[in-house]
Amino acid sequence: MLLSMTRRDETQVVGARTSQWAHHLPRPRLLDELLAGAQRLRLLCAPAGYGKTALINECVRQSRPERCVWLDLEGHALTLAQFCQRLATGLQVDARDPLTLLTWLERSEDAWWLVLDDYPAQSCPELDQWLDRLLRSQGQVQLWVSCRQRPSWKLARLLLEGQLLELGAGQLAFDREEFERVVEWRVPAAEPAAREKLWRQTHGWCAGTFLLLNGAGRHERAGELWMRDYLGGELLARVDADERKLLLGIAHLPRVSTTLCQQLWPDIDAGSVFRRLLQSQSFFEPLDSDAHWYRLLPAVAQALLGELNAAGVSQVRLSACRLLCNDGFVDEAIELALSIGYVDVAACYMERLTLDWLLIERNLFTWLDWRARLPLRLLECTPNLIYMNARALLSSWRLDEAQACIARLARISPQPKASVNVRILANWQALEGTLQGLLGNAEGAFEHCESALQHLELRDWQSSFLCYSTLARVSMAAGNTEQAERLLQSCLALARHQGCLASEVLINADRIRQLILGGEWLEAEMLVKECLLLITRLSGRHSLLLGRLQLLQGELYLLRGDLDASEEALGMALDHGTESGDPYTLHALIGLSEVQACRGDFEQAQAHLSAATRAMQCAKIKENCYQAIILYQNLRLLARQGAWTRLLPMALAARACVQGDKPQLPPLHAPSLRQRIELMVALGEQGAGQTEAARKRLETLLADCERRRFGSLTREVQAALARANAESGVVSAGAEVPLAPFNLLANPRQEPVSTPRPGLDLTPREVCVLELVAQGLSNQEISNQLFISLNTVKAHTVHINHKLGVKRRTQAVMRAKAMGVLA
């Protein structure tokens, strides 16, 4: 197809091509970049469906060049003579031979745009040489090229001369904001989970996004079927038999490399075939900075799954299991083995994983998922597997299962060597001591953990780490603050000596918890920031670690009365915790309930508590790990509503529940729970008119909190006691206790503290986002730097623009600088 124009008033000819793109989305960020410079070559190189043609068409429409020729090459190779014939027809000149045509372009007084749409992958060498000469000539020619494989031109020299602007699939894909606009346009009622799934499938691939949105209910055929049809014509029809064989096999693998392909398909020189596929832009994404490992775009892989028979799938996956495991990708090898029913192979590979692996990314969730898919005989066939299962279950608060698992480790047959028996026993004691601590048995925790520490070897440092951590948390819950600090420092030193950043961050989370408990909020905030920086040194997506830190950040914001920032951080903590299978989602939901209660939305606050109960029950978590904490938050909701007659009997029942028939610790993740429930009892007594009883209870509680160095809670008890004394006519010693806005015991007259801004009500987090926008960071870069989701960044930018009365990022920065918000 040939489209040309020779005068400005004929630009509508090319503009008519947009009728072929019913779903074209205006993309100003790319248009601005393409039209900003005057490079001789603009190269758009990406697989099918990235909007290359539509984008060039839009550039032509907006720029309205005086002279333009558009050649639709449709990926078909042309000889130099054929190409020159078509170009001359478009230029409307008589010159037909290549040299004459090149001379004519060099001498033309007009500035020409030559658009080569879908330039072929297997192009004629003579044509490539001719175009190279054209790009080096003095003619007033700008070449716009869309293609699926980089042409064999001297691109490096053009780049050095500043004459090349190249956009690949990464730049041409929808960013998250554009993706959300498409979803809002096509399926506005799509749930957040469905949007996130679609984003992870397509990573912004334009055609894939539209096709998968055209699911059942909009058309007779589901989106997946449309996708298969599309790839059949745009991908599979353009590859040879060997390339097709490779693509269909790779679709069933989590990652591939040139070497892996050669090992899996030695009969077809698969390494060379794979390199050809990479060069031809066949929807591969690099998985590392070295571009050694790749995977197919998930949406493409999913669409190709049905093309290979079951026997072929099993053969490819089984072979890949061994090779990936040998290359260090043990978890992916396990997943492949499970996918084809080779549970024995999966269990054998699980034996190779370490505790370091269990603590990072979302691997706790992954291990528990494997546990649900494997028979018990394989899960606990070796001491190491039993140990790993016990650690995963303890970390997930599934204490009944953990207890049974630890008991099986104790029953392992004696080993021939005494040293081996001592080692197994020491590791068993580390697990048993932790279990006893989580069950509230301080004596049992100390007995087993201290004994284990005397016999554990250096290679079992993770068990030593577990013992120190357990003893520190038990000491914290028992009120032995100084001892807890010493143990936490020992734990921290051990993690650092072993170079395990994940363990260092986890123990720092306990240190932050202790700082918050002691009322040292500034130090806690500094340590949170330090840990977030540590995580940036780890590769991968560390959902569990980020969830713990965002939870603590949200609690600190809440303590300072910043409800918006707290809700944002707690929401991210909930997302990360859910993704990683971390039971600390309980505290995220409790925090979100408190935020809504502070706003007076008690219905939503109660909904968060219901969600917390459901989440804990679905995760099979032992009731003593969460019930009293949810009950305590219910008491806070009643207190905020002044429902004292309901609160008091419930508080007394909660008090009896946490005390139990015999002395026991509160949950280790809520060390001040018993004292906080005692405060609720006192408030209930005061609200019910039992002021003297409340005053005596508060005096006793105050002494207890001061002894335990629970600084934050001490201030609340002091405030409650001051009120009780005032009601009883007792003069209180000392000044009024300052409390943060929205604190349950704060003076209702207090207003939230905020940083004043000239004429604005931007939140501190919005100002932070705006500062990064001013530095030129993209939404994705801001998301990475602040550890917040792209959706959150987008919401912030919308709020910023609204508050500043602007529509664009650049306008927001200019307005903020004019008003003194930014320097």
PDB file of C-alpha atoms in Angstrom, residues 605-746:
ATOM      1  CA  ALA A 605     -13.866   0.407  60.825  1.00  0.00           C
ATOM      2  CA  GLN A 606     -15.921  -2.634  61.760  1.00  0.00           C
ATOM      3  CA  ALA A 607     -15.687  -3.945  58.202  1.00  0.00           C
ATOM      4  CA  HIS A 608     -11.888  -3.975  58.480  1.00  0.00           C
ATOM      5  CA  LEU A 609     -12.157  -6.011  61.683  1.00  0.00           C
ATOM      6  CA  SER A 610     -14.456  -8.510  59.985  1.00  0.00           C
ATOM      7  CA  ALA A 611     -11.931  -8.769  57.154  1.00  0.00           C
ATOM      8  CA  ALA A 612      -9.173  -9.390  59.711  1.00  0.00           C
ATOM      9  CA  THR A 613     -11.110 -12.232  61.328  1.00  0.00           C
ATOM     10  CA  ARG A 614     -11.822 -13.820  57.967  1.00  0.00           C
ATOM     11  CA  ALA A 615      -8.199 -13.490  56.812  1.00  0.00           C
ATOM     12  CA  MET A 616      -6.892 -15.173  59.966  1.00  0.00           C
ATOM     13  CA  GLN A 617      -9.410 -18.006  59.759  1.00  0.00           C
ATOM     14  CA  CYS A 618      -8.747 -18.641  56.067  1.00  0.00           C
ATOM     15  CA  ALA A 619      -5.014 -18.750  56.798  1.00  0.00           C
ATOM     16  CA  LYS A 620      -5.619 -21.435  59.479  1.00  0.00           C
ATOM     17  CA  ILE A 621      -4.000 -19.270  62.159  1.00  0.00           C
ATOM     18  CA  LYS A 622      -4.343 -20.289  65.794  1.00  0.00           C
ATOM     19  CA  GLU A 623      -6.997 -18.232  67.578  1.00  0.00           C
ATOM     20  CA  ASN A 624      -4.793 -17.104  70.464  1.00  0.00           C
ATOM     21  CA  CYS A 625      -2.641 -15.221  67.921  1.00  0.00           C
ATOM     22  CA  TYR A 626      -5.402 -12.843  66.856  1.00  0.00           C
ATOM     23  CA  GLN A 627      -8.691 -13.067  68.765  1.00  0.00           C
ATOM     24  CA  ALA A 628      -7.725 -10.874  71.738  1.00  0.00           C
ATOM     25  CA  ILE A 629      -6.201  -8.246  69.440  1.00  0.00           C
ATOM     26  CA  ILE A 630      -9.382  -7.947  67.377  1.00  0.00           C
ATOM     27  CA  LEU A 631     -11.426  -7.843  70.583  1.00  0.00           C
ATOM     28  CA  TYR A 632      -9.221  -5.016  71.870  1.00  0.00           C
ATOM     29  CA  GLN A 633      -9.845  -2.987  68.703  1.00  0.00           C
ATOM     30  CA  ASN A 634     -13.588  -3.562  69.124  1.00  0.00           C
ATOM     31  CA  LEU A 635     -13.254  -2.044  72.610  1.00  0.00           C
ATOM     32  CA  ARG A 636     -11.541   1.012  71.104  1.00  0.00           C
ATOM     33  CA  LEU A 637     -14.414   1.469  68.660  1.00  0.00           C
ATOM     34  CA  LEU A 638     -16.923   1.358  71.516  1.00  0.00           C
ATOM     35  CA  ALA A 639     -14.830   3.826  73.534  1.00  0.00           C
ATOM     36  CA  ARG A 640     -14.773   6.299  70.648  1.00  0.00           C
ATOM     37  CA  GLN A 641     -18.557   6.075  70.480  1.00  0.00           C
ATOM     38  CA  GLY A 642     -18.944   6.465  74.258  1.00  0.00           C
ATOM     39  CA  ALA A 643     -20.740   3.106  74.550  1.00  0.00           C
ATOM     40  CA  TRP A 644     -19.501   2.528  78.106  1.00  0.00           C
ATOM     41  CA  THR A 645     -22.256   0.179  79.261  1.00  0.00           C
ATOM     42  CA  ARG A 646     -21.387  -2.206  76.430  1.00  0.00           C
ATOM     43  CA  LEU A 647     -17.663  -1.674  76.704  1.00  0.00           C
ATOM     44  CA  LEU A 648     -17.120  -2.483  80.397  1.00  0.00           C
ATOM     45  CA  PRO A 649     -18.375  -6.114  80.477  1.00  0.00           C
ATOM     46  CA  MET A 650     -16.586  -6.828  77.189  1.00  0.00           C
ATOM     47  CA  ALA A 651     -13.361  -5.320  78.543  1.00  0.00           C
ATOM     48  CA  LEU A 652     -13.574  -7.396  81.712  1.00  0.00           C
ATOM     49  CA  ALA A 653     -14.131 -10.526  79.617  1.00  0.00           C
ATOM     50  CA  ALA A 654     -11.157  -9.639  77.409  1.00  0.00           C
ATOM     51  CA  ARG A 655      -9.023  -9.097  80.525  1.00  0.00           C
ATOM     52  CA  ALA A 656      -9.919 -12.557  81.807  1.00  0.00           C
ATOM     53  CA  CYS A 657      -9.180 -14.009  78.374  1.00  0.00           C
ATOM     54  CA  VAL A 658      -5.644 -12.617  78.108  1.00  0.00           C
ATOM     55  CA  GLN A 659      -4.780 -13.516  81.704  1.00  0.00           C
ATOM     56  CA  GLY A 660      -5.971 -17.110  81.344  1.00  0.00           C
ATOM     57  CA  ASP A 661      -6.068 -19.801  84.013  1.00  0.00           C
ATOM     58  CA  LYS A 662      -2.301 -19.668  84.469  1.00  0.00           C
ATOM     59  CA  PRO A 663       0.264 -16.919  83.834  1.00  0.00           C
ATOM     60  CA  GLN A 664       1.014 -16.564  80.158  1.00  0.00           C
ATOM     61  CA  LEU A 665       2.455 -14.012  77.781  1.00  0.00           C
ATOM     62  CA  PRO A 666       0.387 -11.893  75.398  1.00  0.00           C
ATOM     63  CA  PRO A 667       0.958 -12.573  71.679  1.00  0.00           C
ATOM     64  CA  LEU A 668       4.611 -11.774  70.963  1.00  0.00           C
ATOM     65  CA  HIS A 669       3.582  -9.436  68.144  1.00  0.00           C
ATOM     66  CA  ALA A 670       1.458  -7.385  70.600  1.00  0.00           C
ATOM     67  CA  PRO A 671       3.610  -7.142  73.769  1.00  0.00           C
ATOM     68  CA  SER A 672       1.552  -4.383  75.429  1.00  0.00           C
ATOM     69  CA  LEU A 673      -1.839  -5.987  74.758  1.00  0.00           C
ATOM     70  CA  ARG A 674      -2.550  -6.905  78.387  1.00  0.00           C
ATOM     71  CA  GLN A 675      -1.842  -3.356  79.585  1.00  0.00           C
ATOM     72  CA  ARG A 676      -3.913  -1.845  76.783  1.00  0.00           C
ATOM     73  CA  ILE A 677      -6.912  -3.996  77.680  1.00  0.00           C
ATOM     74  CA  GLU A 678      -6.448  -2.961  81.316  1.00  0.00           C
ATOM     75  CA  LEU A 679      -6.673   0.667  80.160  1.00  0.00           C
ATOM     76  CA  MET A 680      -9.936  -0.155  78.373  1.00  0.00           C
ATOM     77  CA  VAL A 681     -11.318  -1.611  81.623  1.00  0.00           C
ATOM     78  CA  ALA A 682     -10.392   1.591  83.455  1.00  0.00           C
ATOM     79  CA  LEU A 683     -12.006   3.769  80.786  1.00  0.00           C
ATOM     80  CA  GLY A 684     -15.109   1.611  80.934  1.00  0.00           C
ATOM     81  CA  GLU A 685     -15.263   2.013  84.717  1.00  0.00           C
ATOM     82  CA  GLN A 686     -14.788   5.749  84.402  1.00  0.00           C
ATOM     83  CA  GLY A 687     -17.460   6.004  81.729  1.00  0.00           C
ATOM     84  CA  ALA A 688     -19.852   3.936  83.839  1.00  0.00           C
ATOM     85  CA  GLY A 689     -19.387   6.294  86.800  1.00  0.00           C
ATOM     86  CA  GLN A 690     -16.995   4.069  88.775  1.00  0.00           C
ATOM     87  CA  THR A 691     -14.397   6.827  88.958  1.00  0.00           C
ATOM     88  CA  GLU A 692     -12.598   5.728  92.118  1.00  0.00           C
ATOM     89  CA  ALA A 693     -12.184   2.166  90.865  1.00  0.00           C
ATOM     90  CA  ALA A 694     -10.903   3.523  87.565  1.00  0.00           C
ATOM     91  CA  ARG A 695      -8.441   5.837  89.326  1.00  0.00           C
ATOM     92  CA  LYS A 696      -6.941   3.039  91.417  1.00  0.00           C
ATOM     93  CA  ARG A 697      -6.688   0.769  88.404  1.00  0.00           C
ATOM     94  CA  LEU A 698      -4.947   3.519  86.420  1.00  0.00           C
ATOM     95  CA  GLU A 699      -2.448   4.191  89.209  1.00  0.00           C
ATOM     96  CA  THR A 700      -1.481   0.528  89.284  1.00  0.00           C
ATOM     97  CA  LEU A 701      -1.349   0.408  85.490  1.00  0.00           C
ATOM     98  CA  LEU A 702       0.820   3.525  85.328  1.00  0.00           C
ATOM     99  CA  ALA A 703       3.404   1.976  87.646  1.00  0.00           C
ATOM    100  CA  ASP A 704       3.399  -1.202  85.542  1.00  0.00           C
ATOM    101  CA  CYS A 705       3.877   0.698  82.262  1.00  0.00           C
ATOM    102  CA  GLU A 706       6.674   2.823  83.713  1.00  0.00           C
ATOM    103  CA  ARG A 707       8.445  -0.284  84.991  1.00  0.00           C
ATOM    104  CA  ARG A 708       8.194  -1.924  81.574  1.00  0.00           C
ATOM    105  CA  ARG A 709       9.239   1.319  79.837  1.00  0.00           C
ATOM    106  CA  PHE A 710       6.118   1.350  77.662  1.00  0.00           C
ATOM    107  CA  GLY A 711       6.561   5.073  76.942  1.00  0.00           C
ATOM    108  CA  SER A 712       3.730   5.559  74.430  1.00  0.00           C
ATOM    109  CA  LEU A 713       1.203   3.766  76.610  1.00  0.00           C
ATOM    110  CA  THR A 714       2.474   5.539  79.748  1.00  0.00           C
ATOM    111  CA  ARG A 715       1.473   8.910  78.265  1.00  0.00           C
ATOM    112  CA  GLU A 716      -2.027   7.629  77.517  1.00  0.00           C
ATOM    113  CA  VAL A 717      -2.430   6.235  81.043  1.00  0.00           C
ATOM    114  CA  GLN A 718      -1.207   9.533  82.505  1.00  0.00           C
ATOM    115  CA  ALA A 719      -3.814  11.403  80.479  1.00  0.00           C
ATOM    116  CA  ALA A 720      -6.575   9.013  81.596  1.00  0.00           C
ATOM    117  CA  LEU A 721      -5.471   9.309  85.225  1.00  0.00           C
ATOM    118  CA  ALA A 722      -5.441  13.095  85.028  1.00  0.00           C
ATOM    119  CA  ARG A 723      -9.085  13.011  83.924  1.00  0.00           C
ATOM    120  CA  ALA A 724     -10.044  10.551  86.634  1.00  0.00           C
ATOM    121  CA  ASN A 725      -8.295  12.710  89.252  1.00  0.00           C
ATOM    122  CA  ALA A 726     -10.092  15.786  87.982  1.00  0.00           C
ATOM    123  CA  GLU A 727     -13.454  14.037  88.285  1.00  0.00           C
ATOM    124  CA  SER A 728     -12.547  12.909  91.826  1.00  0.00           C
ATOM    125  CA  GLY A 729     -11.288  16.354  92.830  1.00  0.00           C
ATOM    126  CA  VAL A 730      -7.716  15.120  93.226  1.00  0.00           C
ATOM    127  CA  VAL A 731      -5.007  17.549  92.165  1.00  0.00           C
ATOM    128  CA  SER A 732      -2.696  15.962  89.576  1.00  0.00           C
ATOM    129  CA  ALA A 733       1.028  16.591  89.756  1.00  0.00           C
ATOM    130  CA  GLY A 734       2.744  17.850  86.617  1.00  0.00           C
ATOM    131  CA  ALA A 735       1.583  19.512  83.417  1.00  0.00           C
ATOM    132  CA  GLU A 736      -1.070  18.228  81.026  1.00  0.00           C
ATOM    133  CA  VAL A 737       0.159  15.295  78.986  1.00  0.00           C
ATOM    134  CA  PRO A 738       0.427  16.147  75.241  1.00  0.00           C
ATOM    135  CA  LEU A 739      -1.115  13.535  72.979  1.00  0.00           C
ATOM    136  CA  ALA A 740      -1.179  13.270  69.210  1.00  0.00           C
ATOM    137  CA  PRO A 741      -4.288  14.341  67.290  1.00  0.00           C
ATOM    138  CA  PHE A 742      -6.956  11.637  67.053  1.00  0.00           C
ATOM    139  CA  ASN A 743      -5.534   9.729  70.014  1.00  0.00           C
ATOM    140  CA  LEU A 744      -8.373   8.051  71.870  1.00  0.00           C
ATOM    141  CA  LEU A 745      -7.536  10.103  74.974  1.00  0.00           C
ATOM    142  CA  ALA A 746      -6.585  13.341  73.221  1.00  0.00           C
TER     143      ALA A 746
END
